[in-house]
Tab-separated table of C-alpha atoms in Angstrom:
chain	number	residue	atom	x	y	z
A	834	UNK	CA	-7.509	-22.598	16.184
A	835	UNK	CA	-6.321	-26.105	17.062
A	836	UNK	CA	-3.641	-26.978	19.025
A	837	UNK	CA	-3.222	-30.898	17.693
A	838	UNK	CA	-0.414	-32.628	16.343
A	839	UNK	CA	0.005	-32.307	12.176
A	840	UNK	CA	1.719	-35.105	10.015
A	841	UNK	CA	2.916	-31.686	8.213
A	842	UNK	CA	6.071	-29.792	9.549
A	843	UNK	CA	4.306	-26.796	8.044
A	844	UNK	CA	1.146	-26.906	10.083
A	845	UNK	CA	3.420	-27.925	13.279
A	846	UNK	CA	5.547	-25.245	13.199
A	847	UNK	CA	2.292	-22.533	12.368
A	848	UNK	CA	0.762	-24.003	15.406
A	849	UNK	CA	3.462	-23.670	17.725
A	850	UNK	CA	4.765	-20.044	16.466
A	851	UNK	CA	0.824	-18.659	17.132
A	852	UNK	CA	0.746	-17.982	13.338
A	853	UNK	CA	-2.848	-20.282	13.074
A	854	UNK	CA	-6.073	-18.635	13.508
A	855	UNK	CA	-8.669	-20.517	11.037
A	856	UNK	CA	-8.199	-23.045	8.459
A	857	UNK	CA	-11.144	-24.311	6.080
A	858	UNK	CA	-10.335	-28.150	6.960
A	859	UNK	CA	-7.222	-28.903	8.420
A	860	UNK	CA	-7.193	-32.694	8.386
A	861	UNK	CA	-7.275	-32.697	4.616
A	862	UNK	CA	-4.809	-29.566	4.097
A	863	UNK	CA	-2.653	-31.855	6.201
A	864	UNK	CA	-2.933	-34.496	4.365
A	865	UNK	CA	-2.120	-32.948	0.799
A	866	UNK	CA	0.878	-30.907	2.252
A	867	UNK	CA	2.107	-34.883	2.815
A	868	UNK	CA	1.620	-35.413	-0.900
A	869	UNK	CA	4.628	-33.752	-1.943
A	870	UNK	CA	5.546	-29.961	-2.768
A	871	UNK	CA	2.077	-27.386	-2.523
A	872	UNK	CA	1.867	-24.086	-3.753
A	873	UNK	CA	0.362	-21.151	-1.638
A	874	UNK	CA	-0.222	-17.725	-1.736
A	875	UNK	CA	-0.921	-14.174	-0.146
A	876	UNK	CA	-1.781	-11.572	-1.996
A	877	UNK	CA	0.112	-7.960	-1.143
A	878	UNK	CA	-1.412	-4.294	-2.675
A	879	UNK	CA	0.841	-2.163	-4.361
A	880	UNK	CA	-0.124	0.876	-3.217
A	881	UNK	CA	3.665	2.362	-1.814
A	882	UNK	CA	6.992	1.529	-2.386
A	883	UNK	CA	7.588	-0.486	0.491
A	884	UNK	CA	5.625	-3.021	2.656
A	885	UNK	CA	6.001	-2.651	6.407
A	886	UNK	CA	5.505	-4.745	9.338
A	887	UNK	CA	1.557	-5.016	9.413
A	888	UNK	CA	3.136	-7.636	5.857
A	889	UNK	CA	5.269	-9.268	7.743
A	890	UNK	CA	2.991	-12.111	9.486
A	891	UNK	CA	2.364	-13.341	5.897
A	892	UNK	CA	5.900	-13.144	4.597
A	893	UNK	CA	6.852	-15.156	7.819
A	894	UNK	CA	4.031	-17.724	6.673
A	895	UNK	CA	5.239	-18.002	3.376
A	896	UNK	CA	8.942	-18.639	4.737
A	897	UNK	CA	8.324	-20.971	6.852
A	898	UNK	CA	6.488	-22.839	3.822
A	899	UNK	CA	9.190	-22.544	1.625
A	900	UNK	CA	11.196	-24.250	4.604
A	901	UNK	CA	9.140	-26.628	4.622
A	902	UNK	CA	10.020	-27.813	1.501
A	903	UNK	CA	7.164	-25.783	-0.527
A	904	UNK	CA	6.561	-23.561	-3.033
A	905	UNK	CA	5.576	-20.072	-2.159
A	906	UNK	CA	3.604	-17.251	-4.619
A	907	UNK	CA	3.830	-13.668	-3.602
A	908	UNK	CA	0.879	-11.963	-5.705
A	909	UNK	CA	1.369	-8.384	-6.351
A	910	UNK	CA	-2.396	-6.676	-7.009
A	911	UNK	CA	-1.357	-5.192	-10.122
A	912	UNK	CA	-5.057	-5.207	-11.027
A	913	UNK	CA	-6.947	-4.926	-7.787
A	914	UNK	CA	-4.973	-1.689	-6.401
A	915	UNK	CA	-6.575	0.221	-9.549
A	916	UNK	CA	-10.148	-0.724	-7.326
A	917	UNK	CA	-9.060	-0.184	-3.547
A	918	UNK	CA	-10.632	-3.037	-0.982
A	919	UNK	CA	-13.658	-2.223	1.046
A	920	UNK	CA	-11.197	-1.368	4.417
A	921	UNK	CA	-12.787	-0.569	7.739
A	922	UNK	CA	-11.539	3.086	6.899
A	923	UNK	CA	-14.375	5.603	5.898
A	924	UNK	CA	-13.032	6.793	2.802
A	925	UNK	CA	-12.680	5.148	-0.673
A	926	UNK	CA	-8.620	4.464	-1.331
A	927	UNK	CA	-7.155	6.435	-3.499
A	928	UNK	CA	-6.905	5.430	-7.413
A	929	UNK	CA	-3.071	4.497	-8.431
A	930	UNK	CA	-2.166	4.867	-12.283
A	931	UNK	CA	-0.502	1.658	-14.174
A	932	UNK	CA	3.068	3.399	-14.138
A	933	UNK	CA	2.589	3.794	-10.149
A	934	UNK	CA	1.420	0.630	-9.411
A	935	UNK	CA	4.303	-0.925	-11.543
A	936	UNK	CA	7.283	1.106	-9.867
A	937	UNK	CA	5.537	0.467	-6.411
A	938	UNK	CA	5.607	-3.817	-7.656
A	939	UNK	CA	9.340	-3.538	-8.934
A	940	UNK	CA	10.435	-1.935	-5.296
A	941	UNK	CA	8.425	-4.096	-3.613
A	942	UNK	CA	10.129	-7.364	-4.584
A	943	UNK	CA	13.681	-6.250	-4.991
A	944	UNK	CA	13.615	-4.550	-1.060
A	945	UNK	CA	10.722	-6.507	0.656
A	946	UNK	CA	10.177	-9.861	-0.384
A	947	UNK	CA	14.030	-11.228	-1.239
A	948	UNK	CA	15.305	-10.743	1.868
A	949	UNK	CA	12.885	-13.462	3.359
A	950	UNK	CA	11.874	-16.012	0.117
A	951	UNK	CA	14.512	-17.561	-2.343
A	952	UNK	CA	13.270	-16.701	-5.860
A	953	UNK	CA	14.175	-18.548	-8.987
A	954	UNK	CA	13.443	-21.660	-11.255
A	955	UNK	CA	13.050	-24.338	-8.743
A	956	UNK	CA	10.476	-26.578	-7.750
A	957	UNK	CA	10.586	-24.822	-4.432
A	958	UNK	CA	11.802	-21.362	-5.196
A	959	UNK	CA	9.699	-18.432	-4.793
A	960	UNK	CA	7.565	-16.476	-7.689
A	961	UNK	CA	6.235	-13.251	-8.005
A	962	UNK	CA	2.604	-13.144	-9.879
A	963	UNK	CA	0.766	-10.172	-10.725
A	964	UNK	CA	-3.127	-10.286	-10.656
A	965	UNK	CA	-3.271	-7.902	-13.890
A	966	UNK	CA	-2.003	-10.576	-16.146
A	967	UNK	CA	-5.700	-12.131	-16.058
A	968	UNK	CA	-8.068	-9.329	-14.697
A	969	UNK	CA	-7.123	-6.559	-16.997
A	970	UNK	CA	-8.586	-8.845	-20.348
A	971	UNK	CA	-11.684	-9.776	-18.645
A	972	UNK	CA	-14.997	-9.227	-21.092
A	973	UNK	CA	-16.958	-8.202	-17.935
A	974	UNK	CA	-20.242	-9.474	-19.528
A	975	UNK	CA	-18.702	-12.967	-19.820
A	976	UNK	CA	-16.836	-12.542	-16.233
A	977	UNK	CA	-20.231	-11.586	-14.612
A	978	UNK	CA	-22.105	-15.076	-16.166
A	979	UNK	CA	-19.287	-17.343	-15.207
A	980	UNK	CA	-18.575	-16.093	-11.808
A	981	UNK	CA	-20.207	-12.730	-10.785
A	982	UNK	CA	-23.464	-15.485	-10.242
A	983	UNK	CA	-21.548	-17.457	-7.437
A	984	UNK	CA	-21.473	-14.829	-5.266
A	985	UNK	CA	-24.354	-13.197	-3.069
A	986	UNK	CA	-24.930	-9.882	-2.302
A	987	UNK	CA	-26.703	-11.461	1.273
A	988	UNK	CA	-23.449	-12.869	2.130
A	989	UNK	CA	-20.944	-10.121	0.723
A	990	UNK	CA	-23.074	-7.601	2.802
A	991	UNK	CA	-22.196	-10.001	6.389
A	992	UNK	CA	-18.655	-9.482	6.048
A	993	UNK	CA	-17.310	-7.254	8.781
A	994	UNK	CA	-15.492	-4.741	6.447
A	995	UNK	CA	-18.537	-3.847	4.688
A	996	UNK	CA	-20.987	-3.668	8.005
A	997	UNK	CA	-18.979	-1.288	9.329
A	998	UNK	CA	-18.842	0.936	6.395
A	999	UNK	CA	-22.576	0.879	6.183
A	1000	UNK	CA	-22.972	1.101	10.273
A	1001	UNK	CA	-21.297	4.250	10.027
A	1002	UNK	CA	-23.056	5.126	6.685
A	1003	UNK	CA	-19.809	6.058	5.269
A	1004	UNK	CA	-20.472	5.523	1.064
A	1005	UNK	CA	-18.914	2.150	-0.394
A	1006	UNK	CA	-18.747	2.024	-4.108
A	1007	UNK	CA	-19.760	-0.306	-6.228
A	1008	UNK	CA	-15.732	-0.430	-7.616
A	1009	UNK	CA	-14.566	-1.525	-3.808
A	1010	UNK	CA	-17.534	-3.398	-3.811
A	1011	UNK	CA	-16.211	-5.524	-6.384
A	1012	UNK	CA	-12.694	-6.116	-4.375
A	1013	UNK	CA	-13.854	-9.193	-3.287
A	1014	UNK	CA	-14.915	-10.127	-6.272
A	1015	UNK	CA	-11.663	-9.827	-7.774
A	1016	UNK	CA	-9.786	-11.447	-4.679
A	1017	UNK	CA	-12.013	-14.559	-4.744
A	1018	UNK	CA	-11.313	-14.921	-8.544
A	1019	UNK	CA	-7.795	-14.468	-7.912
A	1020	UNK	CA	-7.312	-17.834	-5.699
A	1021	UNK	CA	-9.182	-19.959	-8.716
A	1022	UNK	CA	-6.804	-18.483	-11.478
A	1023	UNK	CA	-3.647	-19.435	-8.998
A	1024	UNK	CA	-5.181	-22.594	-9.085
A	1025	UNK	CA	-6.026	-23.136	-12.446
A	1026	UNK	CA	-2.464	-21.890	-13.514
A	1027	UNK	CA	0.167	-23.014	-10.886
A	1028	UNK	CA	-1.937	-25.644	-8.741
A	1029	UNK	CA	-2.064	-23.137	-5.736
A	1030	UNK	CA	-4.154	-24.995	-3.045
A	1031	UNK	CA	-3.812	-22.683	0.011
A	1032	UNK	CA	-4.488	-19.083	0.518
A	1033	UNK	CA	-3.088	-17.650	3.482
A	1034	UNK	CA	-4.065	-14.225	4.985
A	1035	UNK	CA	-4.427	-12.220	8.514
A	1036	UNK	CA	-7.785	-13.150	9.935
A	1037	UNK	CA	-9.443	-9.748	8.898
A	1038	UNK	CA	-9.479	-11.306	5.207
A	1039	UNK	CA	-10.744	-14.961	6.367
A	1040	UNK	CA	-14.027	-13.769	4.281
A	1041	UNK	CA	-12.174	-12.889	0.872
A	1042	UNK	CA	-10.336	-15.861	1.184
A	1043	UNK	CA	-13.443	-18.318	1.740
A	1044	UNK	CA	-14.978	-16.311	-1.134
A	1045	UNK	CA	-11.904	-18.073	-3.216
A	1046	UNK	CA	-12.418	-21.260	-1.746
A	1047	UNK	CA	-15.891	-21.742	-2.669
A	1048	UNK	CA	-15.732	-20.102	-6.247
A	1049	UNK	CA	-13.149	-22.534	-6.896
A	1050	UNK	CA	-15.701	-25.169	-5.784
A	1051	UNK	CA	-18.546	-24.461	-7.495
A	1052	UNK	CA	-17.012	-22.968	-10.465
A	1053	UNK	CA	-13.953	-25.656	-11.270
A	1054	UNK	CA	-14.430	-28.481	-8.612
A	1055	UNK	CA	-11.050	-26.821	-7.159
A	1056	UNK	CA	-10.424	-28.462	-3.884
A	1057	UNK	CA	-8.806	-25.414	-2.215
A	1058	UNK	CA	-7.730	-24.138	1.041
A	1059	UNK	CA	-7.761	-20.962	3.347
A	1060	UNK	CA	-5.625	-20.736	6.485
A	1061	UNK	CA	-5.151	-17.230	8.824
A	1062	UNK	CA	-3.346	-16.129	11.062
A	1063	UNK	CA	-4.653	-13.707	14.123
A	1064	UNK	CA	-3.926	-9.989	13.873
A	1065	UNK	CA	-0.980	-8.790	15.663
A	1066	UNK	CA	-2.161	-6.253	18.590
A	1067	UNK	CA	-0.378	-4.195	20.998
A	1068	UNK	CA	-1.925	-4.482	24.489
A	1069	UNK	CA	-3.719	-1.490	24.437
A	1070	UNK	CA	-5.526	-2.895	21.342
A	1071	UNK	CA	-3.883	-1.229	18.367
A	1072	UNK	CA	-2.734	-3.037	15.193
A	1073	UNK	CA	0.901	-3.470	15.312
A	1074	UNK	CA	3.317	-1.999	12.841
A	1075	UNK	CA	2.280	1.193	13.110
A	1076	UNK	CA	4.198	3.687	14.977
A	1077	UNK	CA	3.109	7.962	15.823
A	1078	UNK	CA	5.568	8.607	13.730
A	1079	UNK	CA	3.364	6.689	10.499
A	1080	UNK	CA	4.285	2.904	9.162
A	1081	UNK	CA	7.511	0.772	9.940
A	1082	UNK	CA	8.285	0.580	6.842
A	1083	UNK	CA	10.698	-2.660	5.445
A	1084	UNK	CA	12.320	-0.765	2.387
A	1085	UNK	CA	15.665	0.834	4.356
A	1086	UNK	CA	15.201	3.867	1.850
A	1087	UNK	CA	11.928	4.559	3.863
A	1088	UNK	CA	12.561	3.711	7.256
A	1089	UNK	CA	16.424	3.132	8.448
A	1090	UNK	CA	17.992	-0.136	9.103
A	1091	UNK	CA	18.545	1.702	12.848
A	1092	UNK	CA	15.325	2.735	13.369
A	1093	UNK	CA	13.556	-0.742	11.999
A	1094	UNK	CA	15.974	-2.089	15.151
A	1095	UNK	CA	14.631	0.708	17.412
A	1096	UNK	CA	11.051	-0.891	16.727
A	1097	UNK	CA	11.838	-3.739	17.562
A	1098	UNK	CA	13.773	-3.004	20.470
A	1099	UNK	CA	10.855	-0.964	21.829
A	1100	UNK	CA	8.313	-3.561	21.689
A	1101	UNK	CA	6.002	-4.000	25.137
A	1102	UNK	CA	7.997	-6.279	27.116
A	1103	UNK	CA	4.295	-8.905	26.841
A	1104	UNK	CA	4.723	-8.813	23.223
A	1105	UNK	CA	8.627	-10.232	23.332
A	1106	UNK	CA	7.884	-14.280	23.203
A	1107	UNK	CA	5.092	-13.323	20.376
A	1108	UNK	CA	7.504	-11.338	18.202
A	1109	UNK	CA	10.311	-13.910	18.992
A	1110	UNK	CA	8.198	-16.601	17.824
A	1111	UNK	CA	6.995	-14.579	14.625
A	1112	UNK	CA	9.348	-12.699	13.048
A	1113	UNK	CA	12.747	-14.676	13.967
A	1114	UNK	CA	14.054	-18.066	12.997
A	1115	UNK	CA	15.204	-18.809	16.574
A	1116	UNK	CA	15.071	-22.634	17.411
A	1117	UNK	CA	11.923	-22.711	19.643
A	1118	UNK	CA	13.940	-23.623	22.764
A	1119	UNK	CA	16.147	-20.907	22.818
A	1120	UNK	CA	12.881	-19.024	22.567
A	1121	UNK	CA	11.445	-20.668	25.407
A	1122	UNK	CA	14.214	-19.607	27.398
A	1123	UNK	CA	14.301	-15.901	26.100
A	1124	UNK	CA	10.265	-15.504	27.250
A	1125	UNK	CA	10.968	-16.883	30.621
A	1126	UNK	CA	13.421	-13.593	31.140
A	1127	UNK	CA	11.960	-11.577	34.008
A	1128	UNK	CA	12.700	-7.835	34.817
A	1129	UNK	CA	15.744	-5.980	33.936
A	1130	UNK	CA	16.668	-9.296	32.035
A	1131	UNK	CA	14.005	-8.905	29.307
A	1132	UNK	CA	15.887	-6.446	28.120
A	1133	UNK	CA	18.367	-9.278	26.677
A	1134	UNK	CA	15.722	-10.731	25.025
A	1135	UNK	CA	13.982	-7.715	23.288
A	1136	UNK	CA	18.161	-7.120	21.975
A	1137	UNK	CA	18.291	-10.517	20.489
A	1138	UNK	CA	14.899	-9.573	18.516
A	1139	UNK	CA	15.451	-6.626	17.534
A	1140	UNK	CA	18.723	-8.101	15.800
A	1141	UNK	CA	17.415	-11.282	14.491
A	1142	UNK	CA	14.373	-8.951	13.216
A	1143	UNK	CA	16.596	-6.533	11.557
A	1144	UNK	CA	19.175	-8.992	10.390
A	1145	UNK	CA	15.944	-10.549	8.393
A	1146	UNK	CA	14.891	-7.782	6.510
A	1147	UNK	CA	18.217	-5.686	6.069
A	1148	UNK	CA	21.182	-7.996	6.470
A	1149	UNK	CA	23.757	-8.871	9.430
A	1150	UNK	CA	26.006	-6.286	8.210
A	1151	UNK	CA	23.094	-3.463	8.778
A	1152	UNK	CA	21.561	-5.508	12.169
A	1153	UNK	CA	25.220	-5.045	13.281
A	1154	UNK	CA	25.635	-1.648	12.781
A	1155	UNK	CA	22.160	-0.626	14.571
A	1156	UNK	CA	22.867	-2.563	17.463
A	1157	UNK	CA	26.353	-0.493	17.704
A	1158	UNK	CA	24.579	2.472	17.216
A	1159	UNK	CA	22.514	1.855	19.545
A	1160	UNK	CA	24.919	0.357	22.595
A	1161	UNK	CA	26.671	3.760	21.831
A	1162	UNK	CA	23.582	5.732	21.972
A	1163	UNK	CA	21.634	4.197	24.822
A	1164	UNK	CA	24.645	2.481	27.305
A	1165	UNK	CA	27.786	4.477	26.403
A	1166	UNK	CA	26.090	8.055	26.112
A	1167	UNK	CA	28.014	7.991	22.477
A	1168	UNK	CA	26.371	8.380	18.952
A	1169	UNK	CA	27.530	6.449	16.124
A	1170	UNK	CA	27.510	7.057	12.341
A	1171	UNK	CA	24.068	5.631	10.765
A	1172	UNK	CA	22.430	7.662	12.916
A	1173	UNK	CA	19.996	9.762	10.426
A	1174	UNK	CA	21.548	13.199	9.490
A	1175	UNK	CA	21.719	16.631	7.757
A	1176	UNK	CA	24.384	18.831	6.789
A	1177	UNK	CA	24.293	22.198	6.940
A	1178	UNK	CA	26.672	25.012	5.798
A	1179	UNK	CA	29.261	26.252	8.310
A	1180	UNK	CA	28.477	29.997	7.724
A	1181	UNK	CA	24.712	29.548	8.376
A	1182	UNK	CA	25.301	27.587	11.371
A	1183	UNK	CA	27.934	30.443	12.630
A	1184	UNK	CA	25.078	32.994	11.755
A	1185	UNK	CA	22.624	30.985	14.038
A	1186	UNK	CA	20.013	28.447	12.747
A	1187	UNK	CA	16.661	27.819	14.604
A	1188	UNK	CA	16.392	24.623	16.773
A	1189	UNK	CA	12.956	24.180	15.340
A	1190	UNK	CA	13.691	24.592	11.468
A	1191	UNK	CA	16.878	21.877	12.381
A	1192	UNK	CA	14.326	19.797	14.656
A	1193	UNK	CA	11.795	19.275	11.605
A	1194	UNK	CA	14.705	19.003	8.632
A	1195	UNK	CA	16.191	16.373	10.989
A	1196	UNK	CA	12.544	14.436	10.223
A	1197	UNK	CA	11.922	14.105	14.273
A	1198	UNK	CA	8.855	16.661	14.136
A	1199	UNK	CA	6.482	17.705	10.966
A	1200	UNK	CA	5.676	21.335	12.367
A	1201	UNK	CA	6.367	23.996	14.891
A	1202	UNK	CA	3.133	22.560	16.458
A	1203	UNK	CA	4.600	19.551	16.698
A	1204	UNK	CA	7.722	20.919	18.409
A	1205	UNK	CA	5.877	23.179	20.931
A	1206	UNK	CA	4.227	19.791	21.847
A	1207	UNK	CA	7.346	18.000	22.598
A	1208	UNK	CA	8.642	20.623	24.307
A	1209	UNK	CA	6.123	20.988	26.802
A	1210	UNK	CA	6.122	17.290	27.457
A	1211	UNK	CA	9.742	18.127	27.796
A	1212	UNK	CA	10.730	15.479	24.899
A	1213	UNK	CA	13.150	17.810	23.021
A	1214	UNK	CA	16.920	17.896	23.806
A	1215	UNK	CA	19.689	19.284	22.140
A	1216	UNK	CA	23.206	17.479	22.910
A	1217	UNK	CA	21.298	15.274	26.139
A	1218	UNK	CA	20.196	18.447	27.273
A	1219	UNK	CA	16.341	19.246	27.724
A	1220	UNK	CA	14.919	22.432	25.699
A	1221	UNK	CA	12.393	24.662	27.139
A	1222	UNK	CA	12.253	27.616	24.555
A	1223	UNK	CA	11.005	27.132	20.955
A	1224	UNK	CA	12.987	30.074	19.990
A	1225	UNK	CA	16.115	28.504	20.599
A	1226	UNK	CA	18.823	29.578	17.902
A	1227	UNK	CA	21.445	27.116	17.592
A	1228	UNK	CA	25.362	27.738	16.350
A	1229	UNK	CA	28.694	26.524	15.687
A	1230	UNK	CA	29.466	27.066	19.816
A	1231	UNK	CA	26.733	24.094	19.801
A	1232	UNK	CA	29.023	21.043	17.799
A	1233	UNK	CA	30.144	19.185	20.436
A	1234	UNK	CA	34.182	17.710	19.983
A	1235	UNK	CA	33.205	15.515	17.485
A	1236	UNK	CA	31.788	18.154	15.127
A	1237	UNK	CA	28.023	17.054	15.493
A	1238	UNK	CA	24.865	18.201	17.264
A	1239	UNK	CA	22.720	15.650	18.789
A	1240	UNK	CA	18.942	16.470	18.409
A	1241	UNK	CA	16.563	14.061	20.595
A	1242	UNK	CA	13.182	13.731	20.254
A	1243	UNK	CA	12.436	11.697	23.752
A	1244	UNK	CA	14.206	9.101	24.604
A	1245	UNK	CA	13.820	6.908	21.401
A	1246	UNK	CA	14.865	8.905	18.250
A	1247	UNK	CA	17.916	10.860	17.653
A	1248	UNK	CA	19.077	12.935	14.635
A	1249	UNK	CA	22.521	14.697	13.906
A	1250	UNK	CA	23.364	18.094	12.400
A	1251	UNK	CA	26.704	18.288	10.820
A	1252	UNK	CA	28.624	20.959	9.126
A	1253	UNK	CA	29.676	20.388	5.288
C-alpha cells in the first residue's frame, strides 16, 4: 500500500478511505486517470438474487470512481457462474442454469447496483456487461492457441485459493480450474471493447486480476491495470458481512431495510472509523471527528453509520424509518411498524399456539434445536420477558394493548405476531 500524494482525486480519496491494498504501478495508473475519463471494472457472480455486504467494498470503489469523474463497468458473470471459482471452500460450487443466472443478473442490478452508480448513456454513467456475451461463442480449440498458452500451470498452482484446496486434498476440477482462465480473459475483452484500463477487486483476487493484466500484455500490448483493496475483517478475524444468522444481504426483499440498519448499528465499536470511511459519503472531517468518540459517545457515531449505510442502499425514506424503529425499540421500550411480522388467525391464537412454532415462523430460529439453545442462554423473550420453558403455549391473553406480541431473540432481533 502507499500512503503518497496522487495527482488523481481517485487514488487520493482510495488512499485516505483504507480502500488501497495493491496496485500493479501506481505512478502510471496515476498518470492516465489525469488523461481524461477511464473505464474500470469489478466483476460480481450471479449466483443469488441479491449481493450483500462482503460486495460492497467494490461498489464503494466503483462510486467513488464515478465521482471522480469516471466511467464505471459492473460485470455480471453470466458465463463464469456456469464454472464456479476455485474458492478456499472444499467443495465445488454448485452449477446454476442460464434462466437462473439471468433472473439472479436482472435482480441484481435493479436492487443492488442503482442505488450506488448512475446508469445511462453518458460518458460517465454506469454500464452493466455480462461476461456471456463473449465466452459462450468461444471455439475452445482456437481459445486454447490464442490464450490458454499464456498462462502456466506453475504459476496458476501458487495462487493461494488453489494451495489450499490441494493442502487439504479437497478435489478441484478442471472446470474451476479454468475460472481463472476465464477471469483473466475477461479484463482483455473489457479492454478491447470499452477501453477498460483498471480492474479492481478485494485482495483475495489480486492473482486473477494480474492474470488479466499480463494476458492483456502479451496477448494485445494492452497496457492495463489492477488495484485491491484489503479484506474487511472483524477483530476476531472473520470476513465481514456475514452474520449467524447467514449473509447481510442488500436486496430489502432478502434482508429488511431495519435489520440492514441493525448491522450496521451493531458493528464492534474498533470497526466504526473503518466502516465510516467505507461505506458512507461523509466529508472526511466529520469522520475524523466521529472516530475520535470515546465510550458511551460511540454510540452516536455507530447511529450516524448505520443511517448513512442504510440510506445508501435502501433510501432516506427506509434509513428513516429503521432508525425510528429502532429509537422505539431500543430507548423508548416501544416497537414500531417495519418491524418483521406474521399474522395469525384469532381463533388459533385463542386456542393456544406454541411459542416455538411462532418463534421459527417469525424467522428468529430455524428449529426447535435452535430454540432450546436460545433458551438456555436465556436469549428468548416473549413481550421483554425472558422464557425458560420450550413448551410455552402462547394466546390471545398474550397481545399486549396494542394488539401485538413481541418475540425477541436476544437483545438484537425482534419479530411481531399479530392477529388478522
Amino acid at each position: 500500500m502507499s500512503n503518497k500524494n496522487y495527482k488523481s482525486d481517485f487514488l487520493n480519496i482510495l488512499t485516505e478511505r483504507g480502500f488501497i491494498h495493491q496496485c500493479s504501478d501506481f505512478d502510471a495508473l496515476d498518470a492516465k486517470l489525469m488523461e481524461g475519463i477511464q473505464s474500470a471494472y469489478i466483476g460480481f457472480d450471479a449466483t443469488a438474487t441479491s449481493l450483500h455486504v462482503g460486495n460492497l467494498t467494490g461498489i464503494m470503489m466503483l462510486r467513488w470512481f464515478q465521482e471522480c469523474g469516471h466511467k464505471p463497468i459492473t460485470l455480471m458473470g453470466g458465463g463464469t457462474s456456469k464454472i464456479g471459482d476455485p474458492s478456499f471452500k472444499d467443495e465445488q460450487r454448485k452449477l446454476l442454469d442460464d434462466d437462473t443466472i439471468n433472473t439472479n443478473i436482472s435482480q441484481i442490478q435493479d436492487t443492488c447496483f442503482k442505488q450506488f452508480l448512475t446508469y445511462g448513456d453518458g460518458e460517465t454513467d454506469a454500464q452493466m456487461v455480462n461476461n456471456n456475451d463473449w465466452l459462450d461463442g468461444l471455439h475452445y480449440l482456437t481459445f486454447l492457441r490464442d490464450y490458454g498458452r499464456h498462462f502456466t500451470v506453475n504459476r496458476m498452482l501458487s495462487f493461494d485459493s488453489v494451495k489450499t484446496r490441494l493442502e487439504r486434498q479437497s478435489p478441484l476440477s478442471l472446470l474451476e480450474f479454468n475460472y481463472m482462465v476465464m477471469q483473466g480473459y475477461d479484463f482483455v475483452e473489457l479492454g478491447r471493447r470499452y477501453g477498460t484500463i483498471l480492474q479492481m477487486g478485494g485482495s483475495d483476487q489480486w492473482g486473477n486480476i494480474i492474470n488479466g493484466v499480463d494476458l492483456g500484455h502479451k496477448s494485445h500490448q494492452l497496457k492495463l491495470f489492477a488495484l485491491t483493496a484489503p479484506l474487511l475483517t472483524t477483530p476476531d478475524g472473520k470476513k465481514m458481512g456475514k452474520t449467524v444468522d447467514g449473509a447481510v444481504w442488500l436486496n430489502a426483499n432478502m434482508l429488511s431495510p431495519y435489520d440492514y440498519y441493525q448491522f450496521w448499528r451493531n458493528a464492534d465499536d474498533a470497526m466504526v472509523g473503518t466502516l465510516l470511511r467505507r461505506f458512507t459519503m461523509l466529508p472526511m472531517d466529520e469522520i475524523l471527528k466521529l472516530e475520535a468518540l470515546q465510550g458511551q459517545e460511540i454510540n452516536d457515531a455507530k447511529k450516524i453509520l448505520a443511517f448513512e449505510a442504510t440510506k445508501m442502499c435502501h433510501g432516506e425514506d427506509a434509513a428513516k424509518e429503521a432508525e425510528g424503529t429502532a429509537q422505539k425499540v431500543f430507548e423508548q421500550g416501544s416497537v414500531g411498524d417495519d418491524l418483521p411480522s406474521i399474522d395469525v388467525v384469532k381463533a388459533d391464537l385463542e386456542a393456544g399456539m406454541s411459542f416455538v412454532d411462532l418463534f421459527i415462523a417469525c424467522g428468529l430460529c430455524e428449529s426447535k434445536g435452535e430454540v432450546k439453545r436460545l433458551i438456555k442462554g436465556g436469549g428468548a423473550k416473549v413481550n421483554d420477558k425472558g422464557v425458560s420453558d420450550i413448551d410455552l403455549i402462547l394466546t390471545a391473553n398474550d397481545l399486549t394493548d396494542e394488539g401485538y406480541i413481541k418475540l425477541s431473540s436476544g437483545k438484537k432481533r425482534h419479530a411481531l405476531v399479530k392477529v388478522q
